[in-house]
Amino acid sequence: MTDIAPVPNPALPNPALPNPSAPGATRRFVRADGPDKVTGSGRYAADLQLSGMLHAKFRYADVAHGRITTLDTSAARAMPGVLSVLTHADVPDVRYSPGISDRTLFAKDVVRFEGEVVAAVAATTKEIAQAAVDAIVVEIEPLPVVNDAEEAMAADSPLVHTDWESYEADEAVVRSGNTVSFSSITHGDVEAGLSAADHVITSHHVADASHAAPIEPRAIVAQWEGQKVTVWTSSQVPFDARAGICQTLQLPTNRVRVIVPHLGGGFGGKCGFHFEAQIAALAKAAKRPVKLVFSRREEFLAPDRRREGMTVEITSGVKNDGSITARKARIVIDSGAYASDAAFFPQLAAMHVGGPYKVPNVEIEAHLMYTNHQPSGSVRAPTAPQACWALEAHTDQLADTLGIDPVQFRLQNCVTEGDTGIAGQVYGAIGLKECIEKAVAASDYGAELPDDEAVGVAVSWWPSFPGPSGAHVKIDDDGAGQIITGAQECGTGAVMTLRQLAADEVGLQPEDFEIIYQDTGVAPYDTGATGSQTLINNGRAVVRAARQIADELRKLAADHLEAAPGDIVLADGSAHVAGTPTKNVSIPELAGIAAGGELLAAHGSAPPLDYPTVAATCVGEQGVAGWVAPQFACHAVRVKVDAETGVARVMEISTAHDSGTILNLTGALGQVHGGVLMGIGQALTEVTRYSDEGLQMNAGMLEYKLQTAADAPPITTQFVEPGGEGAGPEGAKGLAEAPNVPTAAAIHNAITKVIGTPVNKLPMTAERIWEVQQ
Amino acid sequence: MTSYELNVNGTTYPIDAEPSRNLLSVIRDQVGLTGTKEGCDDCECGACMVLLDGQPVNSCSYLAAQAAEREVTTIEGIMTTEELAPIQQNMLDAGGVQCGFCTPGMIMSATALLARTPDPSEEEIKIGLSGNLCRCTGYAKIFDAIKETVVSL
Ligand code: FES
Ligand code: FES
């Protein structure tokens, strides 16, 4: 299995990295949290125990839509061992959620999806807590279930939120009735573009919902001391979790401390604010610490983080010369029962259905609709894999109509430096074209293959998200360094890479730094493990702080060595005078001097970056039409389809990514591999199925079907570093989400080549492939 | 309640537990070793993998009392010296660890695999790990770690 270009360039130390001076090219990556994780000594939230700790259980709605007519907790409250029972009546009557405040901690009168929390219990044992939850009398009068996002758009559809108008919401969110959020992108004159075309092609695509499915089910422990609460939680976004607790329980931020122990994966599923406030409220009422650990089934049903189902209709006009004249599209997205963080999804989906192509005339509208399903929210590159899958299936159809090779068609139409994108953004140096060339060259594209095999190709893009982020860096008296950061490590290695950035500034080794992280009580703000933003934002904060320390070290060394600070070089654990390595002093010695005077302690914050302007008219503007440091990718996938059963098997994947400068090659490859496998799952097996009553029918690992080790194909990865503007240190862009985007699309195109007809349904299960073949 | 002795990583623990308790909960809650993880409690993910007389077993789906009189090995018992075992070190060096939640189970399965098949083929590695779900790594680097361990043993 190779990770890198099969045709290595002997001139470079690592053929995956065109820029050999990039730190990631030469340095072995050592995870600071590695020993904890391979020895089993690392603590995750479910591993925590506190004296007097109680166990929490939730009572759920269990129906998709209804009005609560009876809610009687008296039997539960009377049970020995039960110390607190809470419902909506017991907590502040506050509605929350970013964008649209449509949610309450506990169901208020109406339940809108099966996993909605109606009541919570804390008891001395899990068994008693469960018995108490079962003893709560809940009677629900059924309301009509909105089981489909397209149906939710009908004029006569029942409303999921009858009082939607009364909710507080950002003014930029365009909403009405079941429409949570509407966005459109209009650029040029789409009708004129379509009339100028030689061919106008329309295609229709339906993607089902799926799940983030981290292997760690979430766990939360809350403990009050006086007026302050500490919450240990398996969150990707501790500061968001804190904000949610503060808003719903009406507390100032300095009375809530959120700590994330080791986090067992997230993939977006643990972004947002989930259940921390219910557990904190239970702990307050019981006057004891309380712990919640989710079962796998709860992990599937209750969080407001499902990957959204989507239908897409795309019409494009093309000319016989292979150019695209116009694109029109309509996207309908299933938001589920609440908005979660999804208000920006329509605009983001519109960007992905438009795609990284030169299309002068564009009109794309996207509707995010309430239904009575589990809420959708940011799962790894929200909206993108589905939207890309639809667009790239459509793109192959365009090439096919014109009789042009689909790779050539993409090379002809993809955006390159100086081109204008679908929303009117003009791009700098970007590497999409090179990604296509490299990924395709390293694949079996164009080679003679058996009849049941083919290579499909897809391209994709994804933004980088600049945001506020802070870190402290210090070196103590023995020369040992610490990075104290608000950033959150969810496994990607992004936080782990920070110590390499700090070490490079001060002339120490990464191993000389320890990282204190994911604790809102000690570190400045960071957005969290979301939007692939850690390294680009917190990385800049750490570099800024470490540079101040480096300046201090240079001054101290200059004094000590009787030289000018500007002549001091920090390297290999010591400071020396440039050109005279023998005139040196060790950094621990300088740290010892500093400890008796002005301390080596600094704070850094990521300076804001400007968002590019867009020329398109954007209704429902959510800030995701102009992209800072866009990332690009191309995947070429060889797939084998068994005609008898319809089973598709991925044989090999060739990937090429422009995610800017790669700072940590091991971590970067890990993101590509993990993202690709998640993409294969989404392409072939992962689906959340709903009954006619709006209930999930496969809320378990066995029925949901993640990809296993036995399914994992060989993956090759090439990183393209076009040298354009990055968003992060040394020209880095984000990376964690991008590899998940084009895989399903490329698999679709390979399957279509083998069977001759597009499946146009996601996932492309054996049954669906078989049906299309008939 | 039943009383029995459980041998975990060479240490004998007296246990008093409901007869229905599974081995995972006894290891975590009573023995007090939390390296073994619970990902599903339903034999679907492998995060709870331990060795029972050297054989890999999903401890969530095995009655604790049945493990009495047998040798249980958990992730905490993998190191025989102060140094990381080769499979542990190789998991780190290869990049086979991300969030780490699957890692203890993975290492237990890999250990069992290498004990019964000292020089496994790619296919044998894949089958040997097919009961351990990992959402982070795409498995590739875990395969590499095992191959590296074969070379170093
Ligand atoms: S917890 Fe035992 S297999 Fe998942
Ligand atoms: S490393 Fe996260 S599940 Fe395997």
mmCIF file of C-alpha atoms in Angstrom, chain A residues 413-634:
data_model
loop_
_atom_site.group_PDB
_atom_site.id
_atom_site.type_symbol
_atom_site.label_atom_id
_atom_site.label_comp_id
_atom_site.label_asym_id
_atom_site.label_seq_id
_atom_site.Cartn_x
_atom_site.Cartn_y
_atom_site.Cartn_z
ATOM 1 C CA ASN A 413 -14.019 23.514 -17.125
ATOM 2 C CA CYS A 414 -12.422 23.467 -13.676
ATOM 3 C CA VAL A 415 -11.359 26.739 -12.075
ATOM 4 C CA THR A 416 -7.693 27.657 -12.159
ATOM 5 C CA GLU A 417 -5.757 30.754 -11.121
ATOM 6 C CA GLY A 418 -7.453 33.943 -12.257
ATOM 7 C CA ASP A 419 -10.781 32.241 -13.036
ATOM 8 C CA THR A 420 -14.113 33.410 -11.694
ATOM 9 C CA GLY A 421 -16.092 30.857 -9.704
ATOM 10 C CA ILE A 422 -19.834 30.289 -9.631
ATOM 11 C CA ALA A 423 -20.442 32.994 -7.029
ATOM 12 C CA GLY A 424 -18.110 35.440 -8.730
ATOM 13 C CA GLN A 425 -15.033 34.926 -6.538
ATOM 14 C CA VAL A 426 -11.765 35.246 -8.440
ATOM 15 C CA TYR A 427 -9.229 32.628 -7.415
ATOM 16 C CA GLY A 428 -5.522 32.991 -6.771
ATOM 17 C CA ALA A 429 -3.008 30.148 -7.156
ATOM 18 C CA ILE A 430 -5.022 26.952 -6.686
ATOM 19 C CA GLY A 431 -4.216 23.343 -7.439
ATOM 20 C CA LEU A 432 -7.418 21.761 -8.746
ATOM 21 C CA LYS A 433 -6.124 21.074 -12.236
ATOM 22 C CA GLU A 434 -2.982 19.479 -10.864
ATOM 23 C CA CYS A 435 -5.105 17.405 -8.474
ATOM 24 C CA ILE A 436 -7.069 16.017 -11.419
ATOM 25 C CA GLU A 437 -3.942 15.261 -13.418
ATOM 26 C CA LYS A 438 -2.159 13.601 -10.527
ATOM 27 C CA ALA A 439 -5.044 11.550 -9.170
ATOM 28 C CA VAL A 440 -5.960 10.294 -12.616
ATOM 29 C CA ALA A 441 -2.354 9.546 -13.604
ATOM 30 C CA ALA A 442 -1.865 7.407 -10.497
ATOM 31 C CA SER A 443 -5.057 5.437 -11.181
ATOM 32 C CA ASP A 444 -6.003 2.799 -13.761
ATOM 33 C CA TYR A 445 -8.019 5.383 -15.651
ATOM 34 C CA GLY A 446 -7.860 4.625 -19.358
ATOM 35 C CA ALA A 447 -6.231 1.221 -18.767
ATOM 36 C CA GLU A 448 -7.726 -2.017 -20.042
ATOM 37 C CA LEU A 449 -9.974 -3.362 -17.254
ATOM 38 C CA PRO A 450 -12.301 -6.367 -16.947
ATOM 39 C CA ASP A 451 -15.931 -5.663 -17.965
ATOM 40 C CA ASP A 452 -17.116 -5.576 -14.374
ATOM 41 C CA GLU A 453 -14.607 -2.897 -13.354
ATOM 42 C CA ALA A 454 -14.226 0.800 -14.098
ATOM 43 C CA VAL A 455 -12.530 3.900 -12.752
ATOM 44 C CA GLY A 456 -14.751 6.837 -11.821
ATOM 45 C CA VAL A 457 -13.425 10.330 -11.259
ATOM 46 C CA ALA A 458 -14.803 13.228 -9.228
ATOM 47 C CA VAL A 459 -13.522 16.616 -8.132
ATOM 48 C CA SER A 460 -14.491 18.651 -5.113
ATOM 49 C CA TRP A 461 -13.753 21.712 -3.058
ATOM 50 C CA TRP A 462 -14.186 22.918 0.475
ATOM 51 C CA PRO A 463 -13.505 26.210 2.286
ATOM 52 C CA SER A 464 -11.012 26.982 5.020
ATOM 53 C CA PHE A 465 -12.657 28.766 7.953
ATOM 54 C CA PRO A 466 -10.657 31.538 9.623
ATOM 55 C CA GLY A 467 -11.887 32.371 13.096
ATOM 56 C CA PRO A 468 -10.929 33.717 16.498
ATOM 57 C CA SER A 469 -8.553 31.526 18.454
ATOM 58 C CA GLY A 470 -6.084 31.942 21.290
ATOM 59 C CA ALA A 471 -3.231 30.161 23.046
ATOM 60 C CA HIS A 472 -0.677 30.703 25.789
ATOM 61 C CA VAL A 473 2.867 29.469 25.433
ATOM 62 C CA LYS A 474 5.337 29.350 28.298
ATOM 63 C CA ILE A 475 8.709 27.915 29.125
ATOM 64 C CA ASP A 476 9.345 27.141 32.783
ATOM 65 C CA ASP A 477 12.589 27.324 34.737
ATOM 66 C CA ASP A 478 13.930 23.966 33.529
ATOM 67 C CA GLY A 479 13.381 24.789 29.862
ATOM 68 C CA ALA A 480 10.279 22.614 29.583
ATOM 69 C CA GLY A 481 7.589 24.185 27.420
ATOM 70 C CA GLN A 482 3.829 24.234 27.678
ATOM 71 C CA ILE A 483 1.169 25.199 25.192
ATOM 72 C CA ILE A 484 -2.103 26.068 26.879
ATOM 73 C CA THR A 485 -4.692 26.201 24.184
ATOM 74 C CA GLY A 486 -8.425 26.382 23.791
ATOM 75 C CA ALA A 487 -8.155 24.099 20.762
ATOM 76 C CA GLN A 488 -9.781 20.700 20.768
ATOM 77 C CA GLU A 489 -8.177 17.455 19.621
ATOM 78 C CA CYS A 490 -10.663 14.987 18.231
ATOM 79 C CA GLY A 491 -8.095 12.557 16.924
ATOM 80 C CA THR A 492 -6.940 14.304 13.773
ATOM 81 C CA GLY A 493 -3.623 15.278 15.307
ATOM 82 C CA ALA A 494 -4.238 18.977 14.684
ATOM 83 C CA VAL A 495 -3.634 19.986 18.301
ATOM 84 C CA MET A 496 -0.719 17.567 18.448
ATOM 85 C CA THR A 497 0.907 19.445 15.562
ATOM 86 C CA LEU A 498 0.885 22.693 17.562
ATOM 87 C CA ARG A 499 3.970 21.750 19.494
ATOM 88 C CA GLN A 500 5.924 21.396 16.268
ATOM 89 C CA LEU A 501 4.955 24.990 15.381
ATOM 90 C CA ALA A 502 5.988 26.290 18.805
ATOM 91 C CA ALA A 503 9.208 24.293 18.840
ATOM 92 C CA ASP A 504 10.270 25.631 15.434
ATOM 93 C CA GLU A 505 9.960 29.224 16.692
ATOM 94 C CA VAL A 506 12.006 28.786 19.863
ATOM 95 C CA GLY A 507 14.606 26.263 18.731
ATOM 96 C CA LEU A 508 13.356 23.364 20.823
ATOM 97 C CA GLN A 509 12.020 19.939 19.816
ATOM 98 C CA PRO A 510 8.265 19.231 19.701
ATOM 99 C CA GLU A 511 8.788 16.707 22.497
ATOM 100 C CA ASP A 512 10.008 19.565 24.732
ATOM 101 C CA PHE A 513 6.410 20.868 24.857
ATOM 102 C CA GLU A 514 3.433 19.480 26.684
ATOM 103 C CA ILE A 515 -0.038 20.608 25.660
ATOM 104 C CA ILE A 516 -2.792 21.603 28.064
ATOM 105 C CA TYR A 517 -5.924 21.648 25.980
ATOM 106 C CA GLN A 518 -9.694 21.427 25.786
ATOM 107 C CA ASP A 519 -10.359 23.129 29.124
ATOM 108 C CA THR A 520 -12.363 26.368 29.059
ATOM 109 C CA GLY A 521 -11.180 27.143 32.585
ATOM 110 C CA VAL A 522 -7.538 27.632 31.667
ATOM 111 C CA ALA A 523 -7.283 28.530 28.005
ATOM 112 C CA PRO A 524 -8.501 31.315 25.742
ATOM 113 C CA TYR A 525 -11.313 30.769 23.265
ATOM 114 C CA ASP A 526 -11.158 28.522 20.227
ATOM 115 C CA THR A 527 -13.991 27.405 17.953
ATOM 116 C CA GLY A 528 -13.160 23.744 18.566
ATOM 117 C CA ALA A 529 -12.676 20.698 16.387
ATOM 118 C CA THR A 530 -15.029 21.965 13.731
ATOM 119 C CA GLY A 531 -14.646 23.258 10.188
ATOM 120 C CA SER A 532 -11.103 21.810 9.901
ATOM 121 C CA GLN A 533 -10.032 25.041 11.562
ATOM 122 C CA THR A 534 -7.671 24.060 14.374
ATOM 123 C CA LEU A 535 -4.292 24.353 12.703
ATOM 124 C CA ILE A 536 -5.102 27.337 10.544
ATOM 125 C CA ASN A 537 -6.397 29.399 13.463
ATOM 126 C CA ASN A 538 -4.921 28.031 16.651
ATOM 127 C CA GLY A 539 -1.708 27.353 14.749
ATOM 128 C CA ARG A 540 -1.399 31.068 14.033
ATOM 129 C CA ALA A 541 -2.153 31.880 17.673
ATOM 130 C CA VAL A 542 0.540 29.494 18.893
ATOM 131 C CA VAL A 543 3.079 30.851 16.408
ATOM 132 C CA ARG A 544 2.347 34.397 17.585
ATOM 133 C CA ALA A 545 2.814 33.463 21.227
ATOM 134 C CA ALA A 546 5.922 31.393 20.557
ATOM 135 C CA ARG A 547 7.470 34.271 18.581
ATOM 136 C CA GLN A 548 7.207 36.508 21.628
ATOM 137 C CA ILE A 549 9.000 33.865 23.682
ATOM 138 C CA ALA A 550 11.627 33.557 20.956
ATOM 139 C CA ASP A 551 12.179 37.336 21.093
ATOM 140 C CA GLU A 552 12.612 37.164 24.857
ATOM 141 C CA LEU A 553 15.056 34.281 24.513
ATOM 142 C CA ARG A 554 17.065 36.235 21.951
ATOM 143 C CA LYS A 555 17.272 39.222 24.285
ATOM 144 C CA LEU A 556 18.371 37.067 27.195
ATOM 145 C CA ALA A 557 20.928 35.278 25.035
ATOM 146 C CA ALA A 558 22.211 38.570 23.623
ATOM 147 C CA ASP A 559 22.853 39.812 27.152
ATOM 148 C CA HIS A 560 24.499 36.578 28.127
ATOM 149 C CA LEU A 561 26.660 36.247 25.021
ATOM 150 C CA GLU A 562 27.342 39.959 24.586
ATOM 151 C CA ALA A 563 25.855 40.097 21.097
ATOM 152 C CA ALA A 564 22.978 41.863 19.392
ATOM 153 C CA PRO A 565 19.562 40.139 19.738
ATOM 154 C CA GLY A 566 19.242 40.216 15.956
ATOM 155 C CA ASP A 567 22.330 38.005 15.671
ATOM 156 C CA ILE A 568 21.014 35.278 17.933
ATOM 157 C CA VAL A 569 19.920 32.019 16.340
ATOM 158 C CA LEU A 570 17.642 29.666 18.262
ATOM 159 C CA ALA A 571 18.175 26.059 17.209
ATOM 160 C CA ASP A 572 18.666 22.572 18.606
ATOM 161 C CA GLY A 573 17.906 23.529 22.181
ATOM 162 C CA SER A 574 20.286 26.451 22.426
ATOM 163 C CA ALA A 575 20.889 30.039 21.411
ATOM 164 C CA HIS A 576 24.043 30.900 19.513
ATOM 165 C CA VAL A 577 25.535 33.882 17.744
ATOM 166 C CA ALA A 578 25.023 33.638 13.996
ATOM 167 C CA GLY A 579 28.175 32.338 12.342
ATOM 168 C CA THR A 580 29.720 31.367 15.705
ATOM 169 C CA PRO A 581 27.964 28.212 16.929
ATOM 170 C CA THR A 582 30.494 27.786 19.723
ATOM 171 C CA LYS A 583 29.278 31.026 21.320
ATOM 172 C CA ASN A 584 26.117 29.585 22.761
ATOM 173 C CA VAL A 585 23.923 29.145 25.791
ATOM 174 C CA SER A 586 21.336 26.443 26.318
ATOM 175 C CA ILE A 587 17.654 27.312 26.366
ATOM 176 C CA PRO A 588 17.148 25.656 29.791
ATOM 177 C CA GLU A 589 19.867 27.962 31.134
ATOM 178 C CA LEU A 590 18.136 30.996 29.637
ATOM 179 C CA ALA A 591 14.831 29.739 31.035
ATOM 180 C CA GLY A 592 16.442 29.542 34.465
ATOM 181 C CA ILE A 593 17.560 33.169 34.169
ATOM 182 C CA ALA A 594 14.100 34.238 33.022
ATOM 183 C CA ALA A 595 12.481 32.424 35.956
ATOM 184 C CA GLY A 596 14.188 34.852 38.305
ATOM 185 C CA GLY A 597 13.006 37.917 36.388
ATOM 186 C CA GLU A 598 10.645 38.457 33.494
ATOM 187 C CA LEU A 599 8.876 35.150 32.850
ATOM 188 C CA LEU A 600 8.813 33.361 29.512
ATOM 189 C CA ALA A 601 5.033 33.461 29.166
ATOM 190 C CA ALA A 602 3.114 34.804 26.196
ATOM 191 C CA HIS A 603 -0.342 34.939 24.752
ATOM 192 C CA GLY A 604 -1.158 34.738 21.070
ATOM 193 C CA SER A 605 -4.355 35.271 19.164
ATOM 194 C CA ALA A 606 -5.040 34.519 15.515
ATOM 195 C CA PRO A 607 -5.320 37.806 13.603
ATOM 196 C CA PRO A 608 -8.585 38.045 11.645
ATOM 197 C CA LEU A 609 -8.428 37.269 7.913
ATOM 198 C CA ASP A 610 -10.522 39.008 5.279
ATOM 199 C CA TYR A 611 -13.197 37.073 3.491
ATOM 200 C CA PRO A 612 -13.162 37.510 -0.288
ATOM 201 C CA THR A 613 -15.986 39.425 -1.900
ATOM 202 C CA VAL A 614 -18.402 37.678 -4.214
ATOM 203 C CA ALA A 615 -20.133 39.183 -7.205
ATOM 204 C CA ALA A 616 -23.204 36.916 -7.100
ATOM 205 C CA THR A 617 -26.540 37.957 -5.646
ATOM 206 C CA CYS A 618 -27.008 35.866 -2.532
ATOM 207 C CA VAL A 619 -30.383 35.624 -0.839
ATOM 208 C CA GLY A 620 -30.113 34.085 2.612
ATOM 209 C CA GLU A 621 -26.466 35.167 2.870
ATOM 210 C CA GLN A 622 -24.680 32.928 5.387
ATOM 211 C CA GLY A 623 -21.086 33.882 4.712
ATOM 212 C CA VAL A 624 -20.139 30.717 2.815
ATOM 213 C CA ALA A 625 -20.205 31.899 -0.810
ATOM 214 C CA GLY A 626 -16.781 33.587 -0.687
ATOM 215 C CA TRP A 627 -14.107 31.189 0.471
ATOM 216 C CA VAL A 628 -10.808 31.901 2.163
ATOM 217 C CA ALA A 629 -8.059 29.533 0.970
ATOM 218 C CA PRO A 630 -10.349 27.036 -0.763
ATOM 219 C CA GLN A 631 -9.202 23.433 -0.796
ATOM 220 C CA PHE A 632 -9.516 21.174 -3.824
ATOM 221 C CA ALA A 633 -9.415 17.460 -4.432
ATOM 222 C CA CYS A 634 -9.788 14.784 -7.034
#
